[in-house]
Amino acid sequence: MQRKSRTFGQALAGFLAGAALLMAGGSANADVVYSFTANSSYSGFGTGAFSFTVPTFISTPDYIPLASLDSCTTSLGTCGSPQGFLSMSGYDTVGFRPDEFSTVYYYFDAGVFSQFGTFETVLFGTEQHGTLTISSVDAQEVPEPASIALAAIALCAVGAARRRSAKP
């Protein structure tokens, strides 16, 4: 049995098909959701909660404007802006603004802003307690137009090579 040698067109079609598969099979993106709940028995601090979604973990001090929050509720009326994520005195700290005039700080162990899980405040006991939940949500992966075009070219090249090899 004699083995047929590959033509340049068949080799090119195989290469393009492989490249299209590699480009289309990109890694899944996951957004990071921060959800915070505050419960303070101190006069004027009240209770509240907010959440927001970002593409990556918060790694530096950041202030999240009210318009960027997915939700925000407070027992004092309207949430203030911005909500802060800071590093203070060796703690990861959430600065919650339950109104436009005050900021209440909730302290968590250092490093919690960059990992998934549910975390409780470490200072002030039950008088000023907060819970921070950090989770992921899968973002819809949409192929790039160039990837779709490359896949179409690869399919055409494979079809042309098969048609050419089928002719006597």
Coordinates of N, CA, C and O in Angstrom, one line a residue:
M1 N 0.8 -1.2 0.0 CA 0.0 0.0 0.0 C 0.9 1.2 0.0 O 1.8 1.4 0.8
Q2 N 0.6 2.1 -0.9 CA 1.5 3.3 -1.1 C 0.8 4.4 -0.4 O -0.4 4.7 -0.5
R3 N 1.6 5.2 0.4 CA 1.0 6.3 1.2 C 1.1 7.6 0.3 O 2.1 7.8 -0.4
K4 N -0.1 8.3 0.2 CA -0.1 9.5 -0.5 C 0.6 10.6 0.2 O 0.5 10.7 1.4
S5 N 1.4 11.4 -0.5 CA 2.1 12.5 0.1 C 1.1 13.7 0.2 O 0.2 13.8 -0.6
R6 N 1.3 14.4 1.3 CA 0.4 15.6 1.5 C 0.8 16.7 0.6 O 2.0 17.0 0.3
T7 N -0.2 17.4 0.1 CA 0.0 18.5 -0.8 C 0.2 19.7 0.1 O -0.2 19.7 1.3
F8 N 0.7 20.8 -0.4 CA 0.9 22.0 0.3 C -0.5 22.5 0.8 O -0.6 23.0 1.9
G9 N -1.5 22.4 0.0 CA -2.8 22.9 0.4 C -3.4 22.1 1.6 O -4.0 22.7 2.5
Q10 N -3.1 20.8 1.6 CA -3.6 20.0 2.8 C -2.8 20.4 4.0 O -3.4 20.5 5.1
A11 N -1.5 20.6 3.9 CA -0.7 21.0 5.1 C -1.2 22.3 5.6 O -1.3 22.6 6.8
L12 N -1.4 23.3 4.7 CA -1.9 24.6 5.0 C -3.2 24.5 5.7 O -3.5 25.2 6.7
A13 N -4.1 23.7 5.2 CA -5.5 23.6 5.8 C -5.4 23.0 7.2 O -6.1 23.5 8.1
G14 N -4.5 22.0 7.4 CA -4.4 21.5 8.7 C -3.8 22.5 9.7 O -4.3 22.6 10.8
F15 N -2.8 23.3 9.2 CA -2.3 24.3 10.1 C -3.3 25.3 10.5 O -3.4 25.7 11.7
L16 N -4.1 25.8 9.5 CA -5.1 26.8 9.8 C -6.2 26.3 10.7 O -6.7 27.0 11.6
A17 N -6.6 25.0 10.5 CA -7.6 24.5 11.4 C -7.1 24.4 12.8 O -7.8 24.7 13.8
G18 N -5.9 24.0 13.0 CA -5.3 23.9 14.3 C -5.2 25.2 15.0 O -5.5 25.4 16.2
A19 N -4.7 26.2 14.2 CA -4.6 27.6 14.7 C -6.0 28.1 15.1 O -6.1 28.8 16.2
A20 N -7.0 27.9 14.3 CA -8.4 28.3 14.7 C -8.9 27.7 16.0 O -9.5 28.4 16.8
L21 N -8.6 26.4 16.2 CA -9.0 25.8 17.4 C -8.3 26.3 18.6 O -8.9 26.5 19.7
L22 N -7.0 26.6 18.5 CA -6.3 27.2 19.6 C -6.8 28.6 19.9 O -6.9 28.9 21.1
M23 N -7.1 29.4 18.9 CA -7.6 30.8 19.2 C -9.0 30.7 19.7 O -9.3 31.5 20.6
A24 N -9.8 29.8 19.3 CA -11.2 29.8 19.7 C -11.3 29.3 21.1 O -12.3 29.6 21.9
G25 N -10.4 28.5 21.6 CA -10.5 27.8 22.9 C -9.8 28.6 24.0 O -9.1 28.0 24.8
G26 N -10.0 29.9 24.0 CA -9.4 30.8 25.0 C -9.9 30.4 26.4 O -10.9 29.7 26.6
S27 N -9.2 31.0 27.4 CA -9.6 30.7 28.8 C -10.8 31.5 29.2 O -11.1 32.5 28.7
A28 N -11.6 30.9 30.1 CA -12.9 31.5 30.5 C -12.5 32.7 31.4 O -11.6 32.6 32.3
N29 N -13.2 33.8 31.3 CA -13.1 34.9 32.1 C -14.1 34.9 33.3 O -15.2 34.5 33.1
A30 N -13.7 35.3 34.4 CA -14.6 35.3 35.6 C -14.5 36.7 36.2 O -13.4 37.1 36.6
D31 N -15.6 37.3 36.4 CA -15.6 38.6 37.1 C -15.6 38.3 38.6 O -16.0 37.2 39.1
V32 N -15.2 39.3 39.4 CA -15.2 39.1 40.9 C -16.3 40.0 41.5 O -16.4 41.2 41.1
V33 N -17.1 39.4 42.3 CA -18.2 40.1 42.9 C -17.9 40.2 44.4 O -17.6 39.3 45.1
Y34 N -17.9 41.5 44.9 CA -17.7 41.8 46.3 C -19.1 42.2 46.9 O -19.8 43.1 46.4
S35 N -19.5 41.5 47.9 CA -20.8 41.8 48.6 C -20.5 42.0 50.1 O -19.9 41.2 50.7
F36 N -20.9 43.2 50.6 CA -20.6 43.5 51.9 C -21.9 43.8 52.7 O -22.8 44.5 52.2
T37 N -22.0 43.3 53.9 CA -23.1 43.6 54.8 C -22.6 44.2 56.1 O -21.7 43.6 56.7
A38 N -23.1 45.3 56.5 CA -22.7 46.0 57.7 C -23.8 46.0 58.8 O -25.0 46.2 58.4
N39 N -23.4 45.8 60.0 CA -24.4 45.8 61.1 C -23.7 46.5 62.3 O -22.8 45.9 62.9
S40 N -24.1 47.7 62.6 CA -23.5 48.4 63.7 C -24.6 48.9 64.7 O -25.6 49.4 64.3
S41 N -24.3 48.6 66.0 CA -25.2 49.1 67.0 C -24.9 50.5 67.5 O -25.6 51.0 68.4
Y42 N -23.8 51.0 67.0 CA -23.4 52.4 67.4 C -24.4 53.4 66.9 O -24.9 53.3 65.7
S43 N -24.7 54.4 67.6 CA -25.7 55.4 67.3 C -25.3 56.1 66.0 O -24.1 56.5 65.9
G44 N -26.2 56.2 65.0 CA -25.9 56.9 63.8 C -25.2 56.1 62.7 O -25.0 56.6 61.6
F45 N -24.8 54.9 63.0 CA -24.1 54.1 62.0 C -25.0 53.1 61.2 O -24.9 52.9 60.0
G46 N -26.0 52.6 61.9 CA -27.0 51.8 61.2 C -26.5 50.5 60.6 O -25.5 50.0 60.9
T47 N -27.4 50.0 59.7 CA -27.0 48.7 59.0 C -27.1 49.0 57.5 O -27.7 50.0 57.1
G48 N -26.5 48.1 56.7 CA -26.6 48.3 55.3 C -25.8 47.3 54.5 O -25.2 46.4 55.1
A49 N -25.9 47.3 53.2 CA -25.2 46.4 52.4 C -24.9 47.0 51.0 O -25.7 47.9 50.6
F50 N -23.9 46.5 50.4 CA -23.7 46.9 49.0 C -22.9 45.8 48.3 O -22.3 44.9 48.9
S51 N -23.0 45.8 47.0 CA -22.2 44.8 46.2 C -21.8 45.5 44.9 O -22.5 46.4 44.4
F52 N -20.8 45.0 44.3 CA -20.3 45.4 43.0 C -19.5 44.4 42.3 O -19.0 43.4 43.0
T53 N -19.3 44.5 41.0 CA -18.6 43.5 40.2 C -17.5 44.2 39.5 O -17.7 45.2 38.9
V54 N -16.3 43.5 39.6 CA -15.1 44.1 38.9 C -14.4 42.9 38.1 O -14.6 41.7 38.4
P55 N -13.6 43.2 37.1 CA -13.0 42.1 36.3 C -11.9 41.3 37.1 O -11.6 40.2 36.7
T56 N -11.3 42.0 38.1 CA -10.2 41.3 38.8 C -10.3 41.6 40.3 O -11.0 42.5 40.7
F57 N -9.5 41.0 41.1 CA -9.4 41.3 42.5 C -9.0 42.7 42.7 O -8.1 43.2 42.0
I58 N -9.4 43.3 43.8 CA -8.9 44.6 44.2 C -7.5 44.4 44.8 O -7.4 43.6 45.8
S59 N -6.5 45.0 44.3 CA -5.2 44.8 44.8 C -4.6 46.1 45.4 O -3.5 46.0 46.1
T60 N -5.1 47.2 45.1 CA -4.7 48.5 45.7 C -5.8 49.2 46.3 O -7.0 48.9 46.0
P61 N -5.6 50.2 47.1 CA -6.8 51.0 47.6 C -7.6 51.5 46.5 O -7.1 51.9 45.5
D62 N -8.9 51.3 46.7 CA -9.9 51.7 45.6 C -11.1 52.3 46.2 O -11.5 51.9 47.3
Y63 N -11.7 53.2 45.5 CA -12.9 53.8 46.0 C -14.0 53.6 44.9 O -13.7 53.9 43.7
I64 N -15.1 53.0 45.3 CA -16.1 52.6 44.3 C -17.2 53.6 44.4 O -17.9 53.7 45.4
P65 N -17.4 54.4 43.3 CA -18.5 55.4 43.3 C -19.9 54.7 43.3 O -20.0 53.6 42.9
L66 N -20.8 55.4 43.8 CA -22.2 54.9 44.0 C -22.7 54.4 42.7 O -23.4 53.3 42.6
A67 N -22.5 55.1 41.6 CA -23.0 54.7 40.3 C -22.4 53.3 39.8 O -23.0 52.6 39.0
S68 N -21.3 52.9 40.3 CA -20.6 51.6 39.9 C -21.1 50.4 40.8 O -20.7 49.3 40.5
L69 N -21.9 50.7 41.8 CA -22.4 49.6 42.7 C -23.5 48.8 42.0 O -24.3 49.5 41.3
D70 N -23.5 47.5 42.2 CA -24.7 46.7 41.7 C -25.9 47.0 42.5 O -27.0 47.1 42.1
S71 N -25.7 47.2 43.8 CA -26.8 47.5 44.8 C -26.2 48.2 46.0 O -25.0 48.0 46.3
C72 N -27.0 49.0 46.7 CA -26.6 49.6 48.0 C -27.9 49.9 48.8 O -28.8 50.6 48.2
T73 N -27.9 49.4 50.0 CA -29.1 49.7 50.9 C -28.5 50.2 52.2 O -27.4 49.7 52.6
T74 N -29.2 51.0 52.9 CA -28.8 51.4 54.3 C -30.1 51.8 55.1 O -31.1 52.2 54.5
S75 N -30.0 51.6 56.4 CA -31.1 51.9 57.3 C -31.2 53.4 57.5 O -32.1 53.9 58.1
L76 N -30.2 54.2 57.0 CA -30.2 55.6 57.2 C -30.7 56.4 56.0 O -30.6 57.6 56.0
G77 N -31.2 55.7 55.0 CA -31.7 56.4 53.9 C -31.0 56.1 52.6 O -31.1 55.0 52.0
T78 N -30.1 57.0 52.1 CA -29.4 56.8 50.9 C -27.9 56.6 51.1 O -27.3 57.3 51.9
C79 N -27.4 55.6 50.4 CA -26.0 55.3 50.6 C -25.1 56.5 50.1 O -25.5 57.2 49.2
G80 N -24.0 56.7 50.8 CA -23.1 57.8 50.3 C -22.2 57.2 49.3 O -22.2 56.1 48.9
S81 N -21.4 58.1 48.7 CA -20.4 57.7 47.7 C -19.1 58.4 48.0 O -19.1 59.5 48.4
P82 N -18.0 57.8 47.7 CA -17.8 56.4 47.3 C -17.6 55.4 48.5 O -17.4 55.9 49.6
Q83 N -17.7 54.1 48.2 CA -17.4 53.1 49.2 C -15.9 52.8 49.0 O -15.4 52.7 47.9
G84 N -15.1 52.6 50.1 CA -13.7 52.5 50.0 C -13.2 51.1 50.4 O -13.7 50.4 51.3
F85 N -12.2 50.6 49.7 CA -11.5 49.4 50.0 C -10.0 49.8 50.2 O -9.3 50.2 49.3
L86 N -9.5 49.7 51.4 CA -8.2 50.2 51.8 C -7.4 49.2 52.6 O -8.0 48.2 53.1
S87 N -6.1 49.5 52.7 CA -5.3 48.7 53.7 C -4.9 49.7 54.7 O -4.3 50.8 54.5
M88 N -5.4 49.4 56.0 CA -5.1 50.4 57.1 C -4.6 49.6 58.3 O -5.2 48.6 58.7
S89 N -3.4 50.0 58.8 CA -2.8 49.4 60.0 C -2.7 47.8 59.9 O -3.0 47.1 60.9
G90 N -2.4 47.3 58.7 CA -2.2 45.9 58.6 C -3.5 45.1 58.4 O -3.5 43.9 58.4
Y91 N -4.6 45.8 58.1 CA -5.9 45.1 57.9 C -6.4 45.5 56.5 O -6.1 46.6 56.0
D92 N -7.2 44.6 55.9 CA -7.9 45.0 54.7 C -9.2 45.7 55.3 O -9.9 45.1 56.2
T93 N -9.5 46.9 54.8 CA -10.6 47.7 55.5 C -11.6 48.1 54.5 O -11.3 48.6 53.4
V94 N -12.9 47.9 54.8 CA -14.0 48.4 54.0 C -14.5 49.7 54.7 O -14.8 49.7 55.9
G95 N -14.5 50.8 54.0 CA -15.1 52.0 54.4 C -16.5 52.2 53.9 O -16.7 52.5 52.7
F96 N -17.5 51.9 54.7 CA -18.9 51.9 54.3 C -19.4 53.3 54.6 O -19.3 53.8 55.7
R97 N -20.1 53.8 53.6 CA -20.7 55.2 53.8 C -22.2 55.0 53.8 O -22.9 54.9 52.8
P98 N -22.8 54.8 55.1 CA -24.3 54.6 55.2 C -25.1 55.8 54.8 O -26.3 55.8 54.7
D99 N -24.4 57.0 54.7 CA -25.1 58.2 54.3 C -24.0 59.1 53.7 O -22.9 58.7 53.6
E100 N -24.4 60.4 53.4 CA -23.4 61.3 52.8 C -22.4 61.9 53.7 O -21.5 62.5 53.3
F101 N -22.6 61.7 55.0 CA -21.9 62.4 56.0 C -20.9 61.6 56.8 O -20.0 62.1 57.5
S102 N -21.0 60.3 56.9 CA -20.2 59.5 57.7 C -19.6 58.3 57.0 O -20.2 57.8 56.0
T103 N -18.4 57.8 57.4 CA -17.8 56.6 56.9 C -17.5 55.7 58.1 O -17.0 56.2 59.1
V104 N -18.0 54.5 58.1 CA -17.7 53.5 59.1 C -16.7 52.5 58.6 O -16.9 52.0 57.5
Y105 N -15.7 52.3 59.3 CA -14.6 51.3 58.9 C -14.8 50.0 59.5 O -15.0 49.8 60.7
Y106 N -14.7 48.9 58.6 CA -14.8 47.5 59.0 C -13.5 46.9 58.7 O -13.1 46.9 57.5
Y107 N -12.9 46.2 59.6 CA -11.5 45.7 59.5 C -11.6 44.1 59.3 O -12.2 43.4 60.1
F108 N -10.8 43.7 58.3 CA -10.7 42.2 58.0 C -9.2 41.9 58.0 O -8.4 42.7 57.9
D109 N -8.9 40.6 58.1 CA -7.5 40.1 58.0 C -6.9 40.6 56.7 O -7.6 40.6 55.7
A110 N -5.6 40.9 56.8 CA -4.9 41.3 55.6 C -5.0 40.2 54.5 O -4.8 39.0 54.8
G111 N -5.2 40.6 53.3 CA -5.2 39.7 52.2 C -6.5 39.1 51.7 O -6.6 38.4 50.7
V112 N -7.6 39.4 52.5 CA -8.9 38.8 52.1 C -9.4 39.4 50.8 O -10.2 38.8 50.1
F113 N -9.0 40.7 50.4 CA -9.6 41.3 49.2 C -9.2 40.5 48.0 O -9.8 40.7 46.9
S114 N -8.2 39.7 48.1 CA -7.6 39.0 46.9 C -7.9 37.5 46.9 O -7.1 36.7 46.3
Q115 N -8.9 37.0 47.6 CA -9.3 35.6 47.6 C -10.8 35.4 47.7 O -11.5 36.3 48.2
F116 N -11.2 34.3 47.2 CA -12.7 34.0 47.2 C -13.0 33.5 48.6 O -12.2 32.8 49.2
G117 N -14.2 33.8 49.1 CA -14.7 33.3 50.4 C -15.6 34.3 51.1 O -15.9 35.3 50.6
T118 N -16.0 33.9 52.3 CA -16.8 34.8 53.2 C -15.9 35.1 54.4 O -15.4 34.2 55.0
F119 N -15.9 36.4 54.7 CA -15.0 36.8 55.8 C -15.8 37.7 56.8 O -16.6 38.5 56.4
E120 N -15.4 37.6 58.1 CA -16.0 38.3 59.1 C -15.0 39.4 59.6 O -13.8 39.2 59.6
T121 N -15.5 40.5 60.2 CA -14.7 41.5 60.7 C -13.9 41.0 61.9 O -14.3 40.0 62.6
V122 N -12.7 41.5 62.2 CA -11.9 41.0 63.2 C -11.7 42.0 64.4 O -11.1 41.6 65.4
L123 N -12.3 43.2 64.3 CA -12.2 44.1 65.4 C -13.6 44.6 65.8 O -14.6 44.5 65.0
F124 N -13.8 45.1 67.0 CA -15.0 45.7 67.5 C -16.1 44.8 67.9 O -17.2 45.2 68.3
G125 N -15.9 43.5 67.7 CA -17.0 42.5 68.2 C -18.3 42.7 67.5 O -18.4 43.1 66.3
T126 N -19.4 42.5 68.2 CA -20.7 42.5 67.6 C -21.3 43.9 67.5 O -22.2 44.1 66.8
E127 N -20.6 44.9 68.2 CA -21.1 46.2 68.1 C -21.0 46.8 66.7 O -21.7 47.7 66.3
Q128 N -19.9 46.4 66.0 CA -19.7 46.9 64.7 C -19.2 45.7 63.8 O -18.0 45.5 63.7
H129 N -20.1 44.9 63.3 CA -19.8 43.7 62.7 C -20.1 43.8 61.2 O -21.1 44.4 60.8
G130 N -19.2 43.2 60.4 CA -19.4 43.2 58.9 C -19.1 41.9 58.3 O -18.2 41.1 58.9
T131 N -19.7 41.5 57.2 CA -19.4 40.3 56.5 C -19.1 40.7 55.1 O -19.9 41.4 54.4
L132 N -18.0 40.1 54.6 CA -17.6 40.4 53.2 C -17.5 39.0 52.5 O -16.9 38.1 52.9
T133 N -18.3 38.9 51.4 CA -18.3 37.7 50.6 C -17.7 38.1 49.2 O -18.2 39.0 48.6
I134 N -16.7 37.3 48.8 CA -16.0 37.5 47.5 C -16.2 36.3 46.7 O -15.8 35.2 47.1
S135 N -16.9 36.4 45.6 CA -17.2 35.3 44.7 C -16.9 35.6 43.3 O -16.6 36.7 42.9
S136 N -17.1 34.6 42.4 CA -16.8 34.8 41.0 C -18.1 34.5 40.2 O -19.0 33.8 40.7
V137 N -18.2 35.2 39.1 CA -19.3 35.0 38.2 C -18.7 34.8 36.8 O -17.8 35.6 36.4
D138 N -19.0 33.8 36.1 CA -18.5 33.6 34.8 C -19.0 34.6 33.8 O -20.2 34.8 33.7
A139 N -18.1 35.3 33.1 CA -18.5 36.2 32.1 C -18.7 35.4 30.8 O -18.1 34.4 30.5
Q140 N -19.7 35.8 30.0 CA -19.9 35.2 28.7 C -18.7 35.4 27.8 O -18.3 36.5 27.6
E141 N -18.2 34.3 27.3 CA -17.1 34.4 26.4 C -17.6 34.5 25.0 O -18.3 33.6 24.5
V142 N -17.2 35.6 24.3 CA -17.7 35.8 22.9 C -16.4 35.7 22.1 O -15.4 36.4 22.3
P143 N -16.4 34.9 21.0 CA -15.2 34.8 20.2 C -14.9 36.1 19.4 O -15.8 36.9 19.1
E144 N -13.7 36.4 19.3 CA -13.2 37.6 18.5 C -13.6 37.4 17.1 O -13.6 36.3 16.5
P145 N -13.9 38.5 16.3 CA -14.3 38.4 14.9 C -13.1 37.7 14.1 O -13.3 37.0 13.2
A146 N -11.9 38.0 14.5 CA -10.7 37.5 13.8 C -10.7 35.9 14.0 O -10.3 35.2 13.0
S147 N -11.1 35.4 15.1 CA -11.1 34.0 15.4 C -12.2 33.3 14.5 O -11.9 32.3 13.9
I148 N -13.3 34.0 14.4 CA -14.4 33.4 13.5 C -13.9 33.4 12.1 O -14.1 32.4 11.4
A149 N -13.3 34.5 11.6 CA -12.8 34.6 10.2 C -11.7 33.5 10.0 O -11.7 32.8 8.9
L150 N -10.8 33.3 10.9 CA -9.8 32.3 10.8 C -10.4 30.9 10.7 O -10.0 30.1 9.9
A151 N -11.4 30.6 11.5 CA -12.1 29.3 11.5 C -12.7 29.1 10.1 O -12.7 28.0 9.6
A152 N -13.4 30.2 9.6 CA -14.0 30.1 8.3 C -13.0 29.8 7.2 O -13.3 29.0 6.3
I153 N -11.9 30.5 7.2 CA -10.8 30.3 6.2 C -10.3 28.8 6.3 O -10.1 28.2 5.3
A154 N -10.1 28.4 7.6 CA -9.6 27.0 7.7 C -10.6 26.0 7.2 O -10.2 25.0 6.5
L155 N -11.9 26.2 7.4 CA -12.9 25.2 6.9 C -12.9 25.3 5.4 O -13.0 24.2 4.7
C156 N -12.8 26.5 4.8 CA -12.7 26.6 3.3 C -11.5 25.8 2.8 O -11.6 25.1 1.8
A157 N -10.4 26.0 3.4 CA -9.1 25.4 3.0 C -9.2 23.9 3.1 O -8.8 23.2 2.2
V158 N -9.8 23.4 4.2 CA -10.0 22.0 4.3 C -10.9 21.4 3.2 O -10.6 20.4 2.6
G159 N -12.0 22.1 3.0 CA -12.9 21.7 1.9 C -12.2 21.7 0.5 O -12.4 20.8 -0.2
A160 N -11.5 22.7 0.3 CA -10.8 22.8 -1.0 C -9.7 21.7 -1.2 O -9.6 21.1 -2.2
A161 N -9.0 21.4 -0.1 CA -8.0 20.3 -0.2 C -8.7 19.0 -0.3 O -8.2 18.2 -1.1
R162 N -9.8 18.8 0.3 CA -10.5 17.5 0.2 C -11.1 17.3 -1.3 O -11.0 16.3 -1.8
R163 N -11.6 18.4 -1.8 CA -12.1 18.4 -3.1 C -11.0 18.1 -4.2 O -11.2 17.3 -5.1
R164 N -9.9 18.8 -4.0 CA -8.8 18.6 -4.9 C -8.3 17.2 -4.8 O -7.9 16.6 -5.9
S165 N -8.2 16.6 -3.6 CA -7.6 15.2 -3.5 C -8.6 14.2 -4.0 O -8.3 13.1 -4.3
A166 N -9.9 14.5 -4.1 CA -10.9 13.6 -4.5 C -11.0 13.5 -6.0 O -11.5 12.5 -6.6
K167 N -10.5 14.5 -6.8 CA -10.5 14.5 -8.2 C -9.4 13.4 -8.7 O -8.3 13.3 -8.2
P168 N -9.8 12.7 -9.8 CA -8.9 11.7 -10.3 C -7.7 12.3 -11.1 O -7.6 13.3 -11.5

